[in-house]
Coordinates of C-alpha atoms in Angstrom, one line a residue:
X1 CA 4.1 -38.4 51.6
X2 CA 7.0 -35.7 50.9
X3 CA 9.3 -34.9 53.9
X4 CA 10.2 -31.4 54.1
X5 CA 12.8 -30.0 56.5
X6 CA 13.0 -26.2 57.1
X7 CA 16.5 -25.3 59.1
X8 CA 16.9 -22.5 60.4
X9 CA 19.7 -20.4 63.0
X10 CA 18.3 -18.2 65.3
X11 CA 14.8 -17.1 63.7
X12 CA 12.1 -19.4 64.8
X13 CA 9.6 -16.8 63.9
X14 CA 10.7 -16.7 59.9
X15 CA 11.4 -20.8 60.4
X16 CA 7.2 -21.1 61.1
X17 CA 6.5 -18.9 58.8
X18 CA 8.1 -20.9 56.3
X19 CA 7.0 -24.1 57.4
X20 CA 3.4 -22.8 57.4
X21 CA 3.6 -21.3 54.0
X22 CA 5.0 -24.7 52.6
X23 CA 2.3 -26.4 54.4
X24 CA -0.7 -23.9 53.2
X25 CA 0.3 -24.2 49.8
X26 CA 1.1 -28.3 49.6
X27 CA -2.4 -29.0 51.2
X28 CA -3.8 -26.6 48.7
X29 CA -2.9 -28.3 45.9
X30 CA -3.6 -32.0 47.2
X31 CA 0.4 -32.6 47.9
X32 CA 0.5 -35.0 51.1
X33 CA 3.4 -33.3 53.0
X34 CA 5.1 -33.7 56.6
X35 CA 7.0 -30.2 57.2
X36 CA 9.0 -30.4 60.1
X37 CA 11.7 -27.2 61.5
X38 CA 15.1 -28.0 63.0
X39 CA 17.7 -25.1 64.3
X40 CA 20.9 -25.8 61.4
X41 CA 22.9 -26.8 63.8
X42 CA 21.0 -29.5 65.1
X43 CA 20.4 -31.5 61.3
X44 CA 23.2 -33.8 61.6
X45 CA 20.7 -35.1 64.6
X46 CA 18.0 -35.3 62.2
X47 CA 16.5 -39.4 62.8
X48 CA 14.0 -39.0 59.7
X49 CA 15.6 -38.4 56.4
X50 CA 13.4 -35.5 54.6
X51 CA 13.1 -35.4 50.7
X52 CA 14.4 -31.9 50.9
X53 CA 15.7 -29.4 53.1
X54 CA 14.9 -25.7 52.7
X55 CA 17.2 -23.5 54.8
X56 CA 17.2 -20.1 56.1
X57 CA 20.2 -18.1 55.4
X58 CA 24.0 -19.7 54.6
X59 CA 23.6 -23.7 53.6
X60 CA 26.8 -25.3 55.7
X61 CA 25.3 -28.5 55.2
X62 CA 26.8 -31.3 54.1
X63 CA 24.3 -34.1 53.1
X64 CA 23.5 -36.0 49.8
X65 CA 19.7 -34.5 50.7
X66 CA 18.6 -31.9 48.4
X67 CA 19.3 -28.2 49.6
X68 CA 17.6 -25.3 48.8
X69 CA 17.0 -21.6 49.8
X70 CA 14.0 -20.6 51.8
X71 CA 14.9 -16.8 51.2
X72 CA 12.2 -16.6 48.6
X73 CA 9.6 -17.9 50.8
X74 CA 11.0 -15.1 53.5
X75 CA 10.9 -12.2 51.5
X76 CA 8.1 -13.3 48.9
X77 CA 10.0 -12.4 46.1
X78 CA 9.0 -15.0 43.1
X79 CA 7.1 -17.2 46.0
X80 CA 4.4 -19.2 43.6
X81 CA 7.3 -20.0 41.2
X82 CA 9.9 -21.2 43.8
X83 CA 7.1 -23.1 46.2
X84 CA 5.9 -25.3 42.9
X85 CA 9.6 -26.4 42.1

């Protein structure tokens, strides 16, 4: 199962929609996911270590865990390409 971490500041509304978008197209495809939302500044509290961590606006993280952007998801600009990577 893939661990996916969506981090977000202050918009818990654009953090589910992310989290349900990743989880609607995973489950459509077969991929066995567990996508879980954090506020940014509570992810050095994280206790399970996700495979990745899409964030929501500026990354100020510092972990060895893959980072990525979640703007794409957001907006839906180039979504199918950036949700199969």
């Amino acid at each position: 199962m893939k661990k996916v971490l969506v981090a977000a500041g202050v918009s818990v509304k654009k953090m589910n929609y992310t989290m349900q978008t990743i989880t609607e197209y995973c489950r459509g495809r077969n991929i066995d996911v567990e996508v879980r939302g954090r506020n940014v500044y509570e992810i050095n509290k994280e206790t399970k270590i996700p495979d990745v961590i899409v964030i929501l606006g500026k990354n100020h993280i510092e972990t060895k865990v893959p980072v990525v952007s979640g703007n794409e998801i957001e907006t839906k600009t180039g979504l199918k390409q950036y949700v199969k990577k």
